[in-house]
PDB file of C-alpha atoms and ligand atoms in Angstrom:
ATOM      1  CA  UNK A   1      46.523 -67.922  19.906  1.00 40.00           C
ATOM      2  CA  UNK A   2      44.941 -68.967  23.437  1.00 42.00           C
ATOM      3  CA  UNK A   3      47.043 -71.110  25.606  1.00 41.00           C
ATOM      4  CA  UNK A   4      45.586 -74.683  25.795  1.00 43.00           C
ATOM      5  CA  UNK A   5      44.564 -75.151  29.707  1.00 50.00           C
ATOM      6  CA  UNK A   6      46.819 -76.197  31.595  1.00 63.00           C
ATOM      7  CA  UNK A   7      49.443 -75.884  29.198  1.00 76.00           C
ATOM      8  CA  UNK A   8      52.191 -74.304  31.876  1.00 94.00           C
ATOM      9  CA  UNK A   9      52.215 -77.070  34.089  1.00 96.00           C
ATOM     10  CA  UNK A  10      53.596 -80.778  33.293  1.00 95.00           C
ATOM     11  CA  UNK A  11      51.430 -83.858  34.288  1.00 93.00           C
ATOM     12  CA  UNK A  12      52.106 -84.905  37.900  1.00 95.00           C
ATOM     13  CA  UNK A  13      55.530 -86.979  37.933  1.00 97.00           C
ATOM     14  CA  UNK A  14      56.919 -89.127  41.031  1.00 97.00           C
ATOM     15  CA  UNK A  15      60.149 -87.564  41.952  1.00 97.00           C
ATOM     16  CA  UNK A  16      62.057 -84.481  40.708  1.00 96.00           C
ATOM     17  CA  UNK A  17      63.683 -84.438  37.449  1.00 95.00           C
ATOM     18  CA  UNK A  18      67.223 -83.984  38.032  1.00 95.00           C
ATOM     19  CA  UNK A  19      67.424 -81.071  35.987  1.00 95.00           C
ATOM     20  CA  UNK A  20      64.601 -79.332  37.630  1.00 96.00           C
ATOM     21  CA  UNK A  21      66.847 -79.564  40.983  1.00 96.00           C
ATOM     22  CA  UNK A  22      68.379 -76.611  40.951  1.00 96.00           C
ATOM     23  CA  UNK A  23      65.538 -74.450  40.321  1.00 96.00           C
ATOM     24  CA  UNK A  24      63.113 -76.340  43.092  1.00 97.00           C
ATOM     25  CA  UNK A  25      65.930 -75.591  45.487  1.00 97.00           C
ATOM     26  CA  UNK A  26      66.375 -72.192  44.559  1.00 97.00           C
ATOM     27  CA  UNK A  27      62.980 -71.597  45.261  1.00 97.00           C
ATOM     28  CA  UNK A  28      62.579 -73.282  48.042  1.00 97.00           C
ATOM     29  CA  UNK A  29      65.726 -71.505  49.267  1.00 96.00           C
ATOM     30  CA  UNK A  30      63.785 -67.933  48.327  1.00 96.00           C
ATOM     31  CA  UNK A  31      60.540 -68.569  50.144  1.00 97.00           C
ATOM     32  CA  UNK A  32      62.316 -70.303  53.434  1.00 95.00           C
ATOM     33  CA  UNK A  33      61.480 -67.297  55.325  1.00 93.00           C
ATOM     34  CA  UNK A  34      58.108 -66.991  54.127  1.00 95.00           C
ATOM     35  CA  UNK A  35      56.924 -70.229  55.202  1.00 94.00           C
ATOM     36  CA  UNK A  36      55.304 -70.035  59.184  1.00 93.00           C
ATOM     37  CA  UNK A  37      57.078 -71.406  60.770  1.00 90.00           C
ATOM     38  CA  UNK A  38      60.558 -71.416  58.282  1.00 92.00           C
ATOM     39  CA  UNK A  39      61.388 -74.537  56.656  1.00 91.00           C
ATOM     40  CA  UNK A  40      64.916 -74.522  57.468  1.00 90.00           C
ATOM     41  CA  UNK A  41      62.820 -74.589  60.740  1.00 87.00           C
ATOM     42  CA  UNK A  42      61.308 -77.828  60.168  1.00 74.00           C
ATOM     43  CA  UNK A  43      63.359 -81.424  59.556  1.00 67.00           C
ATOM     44  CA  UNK A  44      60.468 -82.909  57.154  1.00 60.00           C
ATOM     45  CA  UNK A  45      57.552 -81.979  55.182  1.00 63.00           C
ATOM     46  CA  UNK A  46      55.112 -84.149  57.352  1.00 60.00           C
ATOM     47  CA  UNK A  47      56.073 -83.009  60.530  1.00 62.00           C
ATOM     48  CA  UNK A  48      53.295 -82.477  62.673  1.00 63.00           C
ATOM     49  CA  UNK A  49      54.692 -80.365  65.888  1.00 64.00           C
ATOM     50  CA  UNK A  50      55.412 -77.125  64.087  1.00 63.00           C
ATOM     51  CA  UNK A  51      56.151 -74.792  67.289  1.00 59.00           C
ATOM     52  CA  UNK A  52      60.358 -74.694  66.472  1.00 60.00           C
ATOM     53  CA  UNK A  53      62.767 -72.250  67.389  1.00 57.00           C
ATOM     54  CA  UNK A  54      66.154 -73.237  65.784  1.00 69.00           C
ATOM     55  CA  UNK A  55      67.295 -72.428  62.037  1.00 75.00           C
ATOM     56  CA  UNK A  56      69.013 -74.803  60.250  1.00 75.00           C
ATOM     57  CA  UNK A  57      72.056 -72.528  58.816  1.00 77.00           C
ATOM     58  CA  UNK A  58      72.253 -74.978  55.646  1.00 81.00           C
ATOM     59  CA  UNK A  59      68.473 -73.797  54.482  1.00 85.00           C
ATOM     60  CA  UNK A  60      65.879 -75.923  54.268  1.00 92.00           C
ATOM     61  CA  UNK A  61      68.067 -78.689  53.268  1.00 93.00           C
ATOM     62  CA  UNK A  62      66.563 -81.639  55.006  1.00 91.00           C
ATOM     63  CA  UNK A  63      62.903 -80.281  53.923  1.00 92.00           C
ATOM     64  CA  UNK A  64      63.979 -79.933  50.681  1.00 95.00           C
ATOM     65  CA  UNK A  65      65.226 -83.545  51.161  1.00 94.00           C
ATOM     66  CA  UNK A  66      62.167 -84.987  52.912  1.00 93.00           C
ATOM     67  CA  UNK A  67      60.307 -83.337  49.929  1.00 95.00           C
ATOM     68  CA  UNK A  68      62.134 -84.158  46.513  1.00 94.00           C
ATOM     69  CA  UNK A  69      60.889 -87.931  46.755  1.00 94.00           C
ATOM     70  CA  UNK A  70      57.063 -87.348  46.647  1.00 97.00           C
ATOM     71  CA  UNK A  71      55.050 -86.504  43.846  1.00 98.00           C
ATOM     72  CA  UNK A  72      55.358 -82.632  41.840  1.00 98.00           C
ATOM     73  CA  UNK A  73      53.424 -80.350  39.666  1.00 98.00           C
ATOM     74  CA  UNK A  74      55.982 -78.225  37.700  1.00 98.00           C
ATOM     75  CA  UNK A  75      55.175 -74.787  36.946  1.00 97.00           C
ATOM     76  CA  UNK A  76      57.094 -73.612  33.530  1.00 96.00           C
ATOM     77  CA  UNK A  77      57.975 -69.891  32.676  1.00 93.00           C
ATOM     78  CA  UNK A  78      58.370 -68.581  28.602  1.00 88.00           C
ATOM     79  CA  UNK A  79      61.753 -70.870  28.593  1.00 89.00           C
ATOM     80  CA  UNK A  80      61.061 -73.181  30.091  1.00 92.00           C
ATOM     81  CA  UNK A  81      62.846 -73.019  33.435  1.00 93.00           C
ATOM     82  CA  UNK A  82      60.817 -73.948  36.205  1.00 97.00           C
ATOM     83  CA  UNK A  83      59.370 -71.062  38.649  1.00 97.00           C
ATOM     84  CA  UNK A  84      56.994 -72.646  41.109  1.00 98.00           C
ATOM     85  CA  UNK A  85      56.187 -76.031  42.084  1.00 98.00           C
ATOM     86  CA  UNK A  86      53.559 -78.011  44.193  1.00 98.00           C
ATOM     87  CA  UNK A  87      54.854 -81.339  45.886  1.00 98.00           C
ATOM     88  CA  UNK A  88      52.286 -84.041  47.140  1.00 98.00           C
ATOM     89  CA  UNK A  89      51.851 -87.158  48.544  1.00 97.00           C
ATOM     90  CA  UNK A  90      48.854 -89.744  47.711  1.00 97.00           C
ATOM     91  CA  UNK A  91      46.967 -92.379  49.786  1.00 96.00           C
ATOM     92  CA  UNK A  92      46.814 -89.615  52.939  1.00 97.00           C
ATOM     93  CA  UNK A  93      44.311 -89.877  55.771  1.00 96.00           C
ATOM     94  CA  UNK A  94      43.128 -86.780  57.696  1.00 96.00           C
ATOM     95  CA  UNK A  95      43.588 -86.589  61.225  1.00 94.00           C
ATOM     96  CA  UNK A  96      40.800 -88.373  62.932  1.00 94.00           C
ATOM     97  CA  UNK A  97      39.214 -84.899  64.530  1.00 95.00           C
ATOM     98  CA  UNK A  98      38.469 -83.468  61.024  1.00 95.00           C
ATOM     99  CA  UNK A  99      35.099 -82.792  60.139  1.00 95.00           C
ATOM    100  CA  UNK A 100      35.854 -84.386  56.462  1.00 93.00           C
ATOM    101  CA  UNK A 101      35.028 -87.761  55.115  1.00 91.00           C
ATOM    102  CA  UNK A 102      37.024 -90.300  55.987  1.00 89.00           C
ATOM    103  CA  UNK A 103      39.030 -91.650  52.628  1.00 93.00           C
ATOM    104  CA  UNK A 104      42.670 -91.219  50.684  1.00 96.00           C
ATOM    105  CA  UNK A 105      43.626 -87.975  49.928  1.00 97.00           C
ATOM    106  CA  UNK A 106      46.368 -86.330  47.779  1.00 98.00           C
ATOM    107  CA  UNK A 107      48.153 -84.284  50.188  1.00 98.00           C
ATOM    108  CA  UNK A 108      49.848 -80.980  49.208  1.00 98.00           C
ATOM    109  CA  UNK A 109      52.728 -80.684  51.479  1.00 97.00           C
ATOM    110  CA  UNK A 110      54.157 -77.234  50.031  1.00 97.00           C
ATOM    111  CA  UNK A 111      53.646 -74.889  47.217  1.00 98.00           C
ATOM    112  CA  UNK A 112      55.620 -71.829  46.147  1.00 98.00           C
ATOM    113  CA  UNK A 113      56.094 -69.767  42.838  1.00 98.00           C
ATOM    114  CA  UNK A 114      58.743 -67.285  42.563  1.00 97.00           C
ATOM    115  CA  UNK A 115      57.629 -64.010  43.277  1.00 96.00           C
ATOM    116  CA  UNK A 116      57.998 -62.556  39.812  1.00 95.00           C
ATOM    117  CA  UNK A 117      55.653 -65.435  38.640  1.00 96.00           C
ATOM    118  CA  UNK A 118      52.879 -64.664  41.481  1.00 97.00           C
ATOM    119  CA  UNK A 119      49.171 -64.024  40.343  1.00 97.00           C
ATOM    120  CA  UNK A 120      49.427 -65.431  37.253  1.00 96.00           C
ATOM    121  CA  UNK A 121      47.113 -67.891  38.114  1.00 97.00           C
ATOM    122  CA  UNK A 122      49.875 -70.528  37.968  1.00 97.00           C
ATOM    123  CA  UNK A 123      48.652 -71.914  41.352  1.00 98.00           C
ATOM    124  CA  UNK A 124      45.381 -72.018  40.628  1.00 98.00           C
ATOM    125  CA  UNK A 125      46.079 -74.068  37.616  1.00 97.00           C
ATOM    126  CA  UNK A 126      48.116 -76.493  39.916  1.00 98.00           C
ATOM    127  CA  UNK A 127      45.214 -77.065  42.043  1.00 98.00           C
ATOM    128  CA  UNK A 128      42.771 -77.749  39.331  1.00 97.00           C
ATOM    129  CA  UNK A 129      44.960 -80.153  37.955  1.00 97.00           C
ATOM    130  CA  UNK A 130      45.335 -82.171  40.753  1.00 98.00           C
ATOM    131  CA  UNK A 131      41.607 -81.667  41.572  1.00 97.00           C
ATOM    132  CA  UNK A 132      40.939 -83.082  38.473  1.00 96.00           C
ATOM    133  CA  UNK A 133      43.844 -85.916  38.685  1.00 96.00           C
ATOM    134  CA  UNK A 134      42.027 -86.727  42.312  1.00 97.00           C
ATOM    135  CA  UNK A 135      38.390 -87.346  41.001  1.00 95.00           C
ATOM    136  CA  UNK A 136      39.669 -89.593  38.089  1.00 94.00           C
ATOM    137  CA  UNK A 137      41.604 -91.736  40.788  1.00 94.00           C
ATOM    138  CA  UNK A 138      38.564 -91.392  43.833  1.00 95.00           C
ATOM    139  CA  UNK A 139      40.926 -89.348  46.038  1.00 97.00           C
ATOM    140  CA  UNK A 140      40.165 -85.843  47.723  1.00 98.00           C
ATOM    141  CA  UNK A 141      42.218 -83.258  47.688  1.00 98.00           C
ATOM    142  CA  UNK A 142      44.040 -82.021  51.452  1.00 98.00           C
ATOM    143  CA  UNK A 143      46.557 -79.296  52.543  1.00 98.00           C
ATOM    144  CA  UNK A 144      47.592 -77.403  55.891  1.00 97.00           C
ATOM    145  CA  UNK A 145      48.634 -74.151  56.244  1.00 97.00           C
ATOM    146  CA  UNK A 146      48.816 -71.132  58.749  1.00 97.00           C
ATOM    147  CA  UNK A 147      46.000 -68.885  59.676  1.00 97.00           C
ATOM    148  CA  UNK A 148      47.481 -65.726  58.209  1.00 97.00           C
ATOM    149  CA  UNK A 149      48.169 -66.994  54.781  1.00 97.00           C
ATOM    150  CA  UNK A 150      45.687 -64.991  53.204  1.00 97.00           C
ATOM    151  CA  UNK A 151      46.259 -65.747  49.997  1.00 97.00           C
ATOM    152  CA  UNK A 152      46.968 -69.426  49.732  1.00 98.00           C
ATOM    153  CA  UNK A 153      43.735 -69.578  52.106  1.00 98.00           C
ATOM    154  CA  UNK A 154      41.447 -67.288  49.488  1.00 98.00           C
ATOM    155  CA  UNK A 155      42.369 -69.242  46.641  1.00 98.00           C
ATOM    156  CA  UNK A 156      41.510 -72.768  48.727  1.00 98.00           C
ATOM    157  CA  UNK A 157      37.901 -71.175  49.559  1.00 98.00           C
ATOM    158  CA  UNK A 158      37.494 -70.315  45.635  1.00 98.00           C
ATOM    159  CA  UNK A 159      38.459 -74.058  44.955  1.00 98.00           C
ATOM    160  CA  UNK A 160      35.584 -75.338  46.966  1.00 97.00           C
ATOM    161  CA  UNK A 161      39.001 -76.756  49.693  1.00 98.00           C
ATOM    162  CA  UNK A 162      37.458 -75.515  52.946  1.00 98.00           C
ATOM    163  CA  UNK A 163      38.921 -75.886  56.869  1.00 98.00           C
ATOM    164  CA  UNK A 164      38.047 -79.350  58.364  1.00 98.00           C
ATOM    165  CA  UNK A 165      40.100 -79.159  61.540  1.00 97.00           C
ATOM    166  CA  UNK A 166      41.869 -76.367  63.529  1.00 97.00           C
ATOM    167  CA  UNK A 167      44.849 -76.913  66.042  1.00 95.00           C
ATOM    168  CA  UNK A 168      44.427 -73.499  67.900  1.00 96.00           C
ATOM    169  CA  UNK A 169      48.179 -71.634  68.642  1.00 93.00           C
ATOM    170  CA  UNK A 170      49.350 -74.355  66.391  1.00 92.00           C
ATOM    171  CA  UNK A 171      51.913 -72.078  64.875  1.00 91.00           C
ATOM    172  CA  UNK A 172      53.094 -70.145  67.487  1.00 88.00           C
ATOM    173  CA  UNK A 173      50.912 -67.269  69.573  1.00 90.00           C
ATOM    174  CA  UNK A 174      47.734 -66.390  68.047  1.00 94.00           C
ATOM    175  CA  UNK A 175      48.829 -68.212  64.513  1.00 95.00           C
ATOM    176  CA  UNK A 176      46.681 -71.455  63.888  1.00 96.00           C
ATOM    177  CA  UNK A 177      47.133 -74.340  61.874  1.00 96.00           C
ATOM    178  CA  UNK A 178      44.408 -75.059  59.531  1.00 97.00           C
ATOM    179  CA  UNK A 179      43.795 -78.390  57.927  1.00 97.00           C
ATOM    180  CA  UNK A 180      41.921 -77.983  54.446  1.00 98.00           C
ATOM    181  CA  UNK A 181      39.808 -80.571  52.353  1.00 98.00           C
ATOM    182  CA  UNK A 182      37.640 -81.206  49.224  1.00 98.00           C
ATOM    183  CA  UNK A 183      36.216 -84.950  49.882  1.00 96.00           C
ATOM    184  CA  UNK A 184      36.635 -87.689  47.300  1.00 93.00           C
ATOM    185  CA  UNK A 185      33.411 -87.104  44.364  1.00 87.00           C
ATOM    186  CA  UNK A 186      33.127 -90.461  42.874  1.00 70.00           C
ATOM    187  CA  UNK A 187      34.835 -93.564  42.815  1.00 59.00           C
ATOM    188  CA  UNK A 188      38.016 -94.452  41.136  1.00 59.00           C
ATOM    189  CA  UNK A 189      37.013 -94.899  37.500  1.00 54.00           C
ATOM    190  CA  UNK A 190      39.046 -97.971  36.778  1.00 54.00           C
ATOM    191  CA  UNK A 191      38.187 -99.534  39.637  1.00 51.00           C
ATOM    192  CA  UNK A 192      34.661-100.804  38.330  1.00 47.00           C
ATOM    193  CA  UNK A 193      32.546 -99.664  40.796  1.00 44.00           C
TER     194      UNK A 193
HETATM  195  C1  COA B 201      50.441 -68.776  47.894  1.00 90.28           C
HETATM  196  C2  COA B 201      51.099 -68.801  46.508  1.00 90.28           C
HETATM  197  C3  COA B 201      51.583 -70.233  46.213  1.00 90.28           C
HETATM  198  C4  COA B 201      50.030 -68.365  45.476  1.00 90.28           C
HETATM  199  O1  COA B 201      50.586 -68.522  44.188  1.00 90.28           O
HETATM  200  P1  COA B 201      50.097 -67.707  42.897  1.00 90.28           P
HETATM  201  O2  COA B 201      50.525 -68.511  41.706  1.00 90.28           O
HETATM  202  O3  COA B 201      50.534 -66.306  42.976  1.00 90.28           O
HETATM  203  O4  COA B 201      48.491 -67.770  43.036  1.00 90.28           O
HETATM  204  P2  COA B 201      47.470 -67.548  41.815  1.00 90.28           P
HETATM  205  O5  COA B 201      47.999 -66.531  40.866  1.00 90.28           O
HETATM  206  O6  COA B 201      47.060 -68.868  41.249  1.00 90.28           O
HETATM  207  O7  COA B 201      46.241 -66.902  42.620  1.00 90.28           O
HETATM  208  C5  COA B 201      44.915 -67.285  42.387  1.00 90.28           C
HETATM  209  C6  COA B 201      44.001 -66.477  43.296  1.00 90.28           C
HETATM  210  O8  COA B 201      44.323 -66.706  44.673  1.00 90.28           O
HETATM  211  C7  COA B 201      44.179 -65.477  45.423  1.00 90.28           C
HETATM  212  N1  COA B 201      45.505 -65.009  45.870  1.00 90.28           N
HETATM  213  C8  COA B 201      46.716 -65.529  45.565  1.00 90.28           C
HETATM  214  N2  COA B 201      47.703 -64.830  46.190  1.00 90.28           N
HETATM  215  C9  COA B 201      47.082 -63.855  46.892  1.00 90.28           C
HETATM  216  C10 COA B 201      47.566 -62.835  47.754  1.00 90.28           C
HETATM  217  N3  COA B 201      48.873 -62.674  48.005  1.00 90.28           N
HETATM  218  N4  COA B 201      46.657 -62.021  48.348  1.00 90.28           N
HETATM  219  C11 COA B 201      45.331 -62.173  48.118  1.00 90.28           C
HETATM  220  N5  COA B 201      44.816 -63.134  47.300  1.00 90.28           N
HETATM  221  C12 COA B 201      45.681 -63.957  46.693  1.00 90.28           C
HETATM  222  C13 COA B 201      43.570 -64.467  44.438  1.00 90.28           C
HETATM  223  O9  COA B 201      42.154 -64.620  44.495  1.00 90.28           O
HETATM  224  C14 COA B 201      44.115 -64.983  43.111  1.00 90.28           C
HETATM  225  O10 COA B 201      43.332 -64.596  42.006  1.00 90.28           O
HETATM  226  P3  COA B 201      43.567 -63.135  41.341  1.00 90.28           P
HETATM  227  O11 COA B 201      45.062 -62.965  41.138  1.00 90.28           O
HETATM  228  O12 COA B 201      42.814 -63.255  40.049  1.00 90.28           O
HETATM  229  O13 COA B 201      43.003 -62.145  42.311  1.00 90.28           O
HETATM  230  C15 COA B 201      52.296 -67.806  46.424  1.00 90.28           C
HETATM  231  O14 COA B 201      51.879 -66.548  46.906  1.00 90.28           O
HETATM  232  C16 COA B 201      53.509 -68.258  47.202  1.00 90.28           C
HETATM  233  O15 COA B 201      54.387 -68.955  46.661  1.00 90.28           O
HETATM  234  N6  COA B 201      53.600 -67.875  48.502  1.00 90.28           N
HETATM  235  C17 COA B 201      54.713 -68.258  49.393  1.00 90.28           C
HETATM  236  C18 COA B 201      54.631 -69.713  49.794  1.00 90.28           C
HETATM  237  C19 COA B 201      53.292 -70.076  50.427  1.00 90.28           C
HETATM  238  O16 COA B 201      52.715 -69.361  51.224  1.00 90.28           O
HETATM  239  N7  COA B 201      52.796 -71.288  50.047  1.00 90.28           N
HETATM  240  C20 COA B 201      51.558 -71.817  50.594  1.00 90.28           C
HETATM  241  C21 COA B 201      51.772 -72.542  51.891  1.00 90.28           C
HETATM  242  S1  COA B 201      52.259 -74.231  51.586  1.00 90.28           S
END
């Protein structure tokens, strides 16, 4: 029988279940080095100077703990167990030089899925759930992320999330740092408007 959509992914939740803590960190843990630059490289997931040169030899403990208090889409595999994750924060402005309208956003701050879990469309399906969780609440939808991340950045394009402001170099030499958006589409629908 087909999957119902959406069906591998819980409903957004503030806050990590405490059994889901050991898997987030395990995966965050996994994809450290994958990240430009490293999170164990970075003290929060809202910092905005991102040109760092020290390792944290813990991991990316104090990420992970800037992190675990926002909001998360779960990813599930077969059991159960969680293998990828999206964390995000509401009620975000975009920098004032972005060529977006002005508004709250829901801003991603860091997805990963394991790497036996990749293509699977699991990220995808994150991203139209929170698309969809945005419009119903007025918000638009925001993210950063590195110039060479081709494949977070091809999926963002197919979801309509396109580059509102570039910080040249911001990354290190020749690596930018690219500030995505899909504006708010209609008002909040509770709100009466
Ligand atoms: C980026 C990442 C989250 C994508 O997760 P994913 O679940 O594998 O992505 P999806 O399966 O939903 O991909 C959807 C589409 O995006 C594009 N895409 C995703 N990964 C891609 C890649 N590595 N290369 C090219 N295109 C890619 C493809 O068009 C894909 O559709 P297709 O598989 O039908 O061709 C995952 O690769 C990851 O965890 N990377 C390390 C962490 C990271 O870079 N996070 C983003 C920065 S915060």
């Amino acid at each position: 029988m087909e999957e119902r959509v959406h069906s591998r992914i819980d409903p957004p939740r503030h806050g990590l279940d405490p059994k889901d803590l050991d898997s987030i960190w395990e995966i965050l843990r996994d994809a450290d080095g994958q990240f430009i630059p490293p999170l164990s490289a970075r003290t929060s997931s809202v910092q905005s100077d991102l040109i760092v040169s020290e390792l944290d030899p813990d991991g990316p403990r104090e990420y992970f703990d800037s992190m675990r208090t926002q909001y998360f889409l779960i990813a599930r595999g077969t059991k159960g167990r969680a293998v990828g994750f999206m964390s995000f924060r509401k009620n975000y402005r975009l920098p004032e030089e972005a060529s977006a309208p002005p508004g709250l956003y829901y801003y991603v701050s860091t997805v990963i899925i394991e790497r036996a879990h990749r293509r699977q469309g699991l990220t995808r399906e994150m991203y139209e759930l929170l698309l969809e969780d945005a419009d119903h609440h007025g918000h638009g939808v925001a993210t950063r992320t590195w110039s060479t991340n081709a494949g977070h950045l091809a999926l963002l394009e197919q979801l309509g999330i396109d580059v509102v402001h570039t910080i040249p170099d911001g990354r290190g030499r020749g690596v930018d740092t690219l500030y995505l958006a899909r504006p708010p589409r209609r008002e909040a629908a509770d709100d009466g408007a």
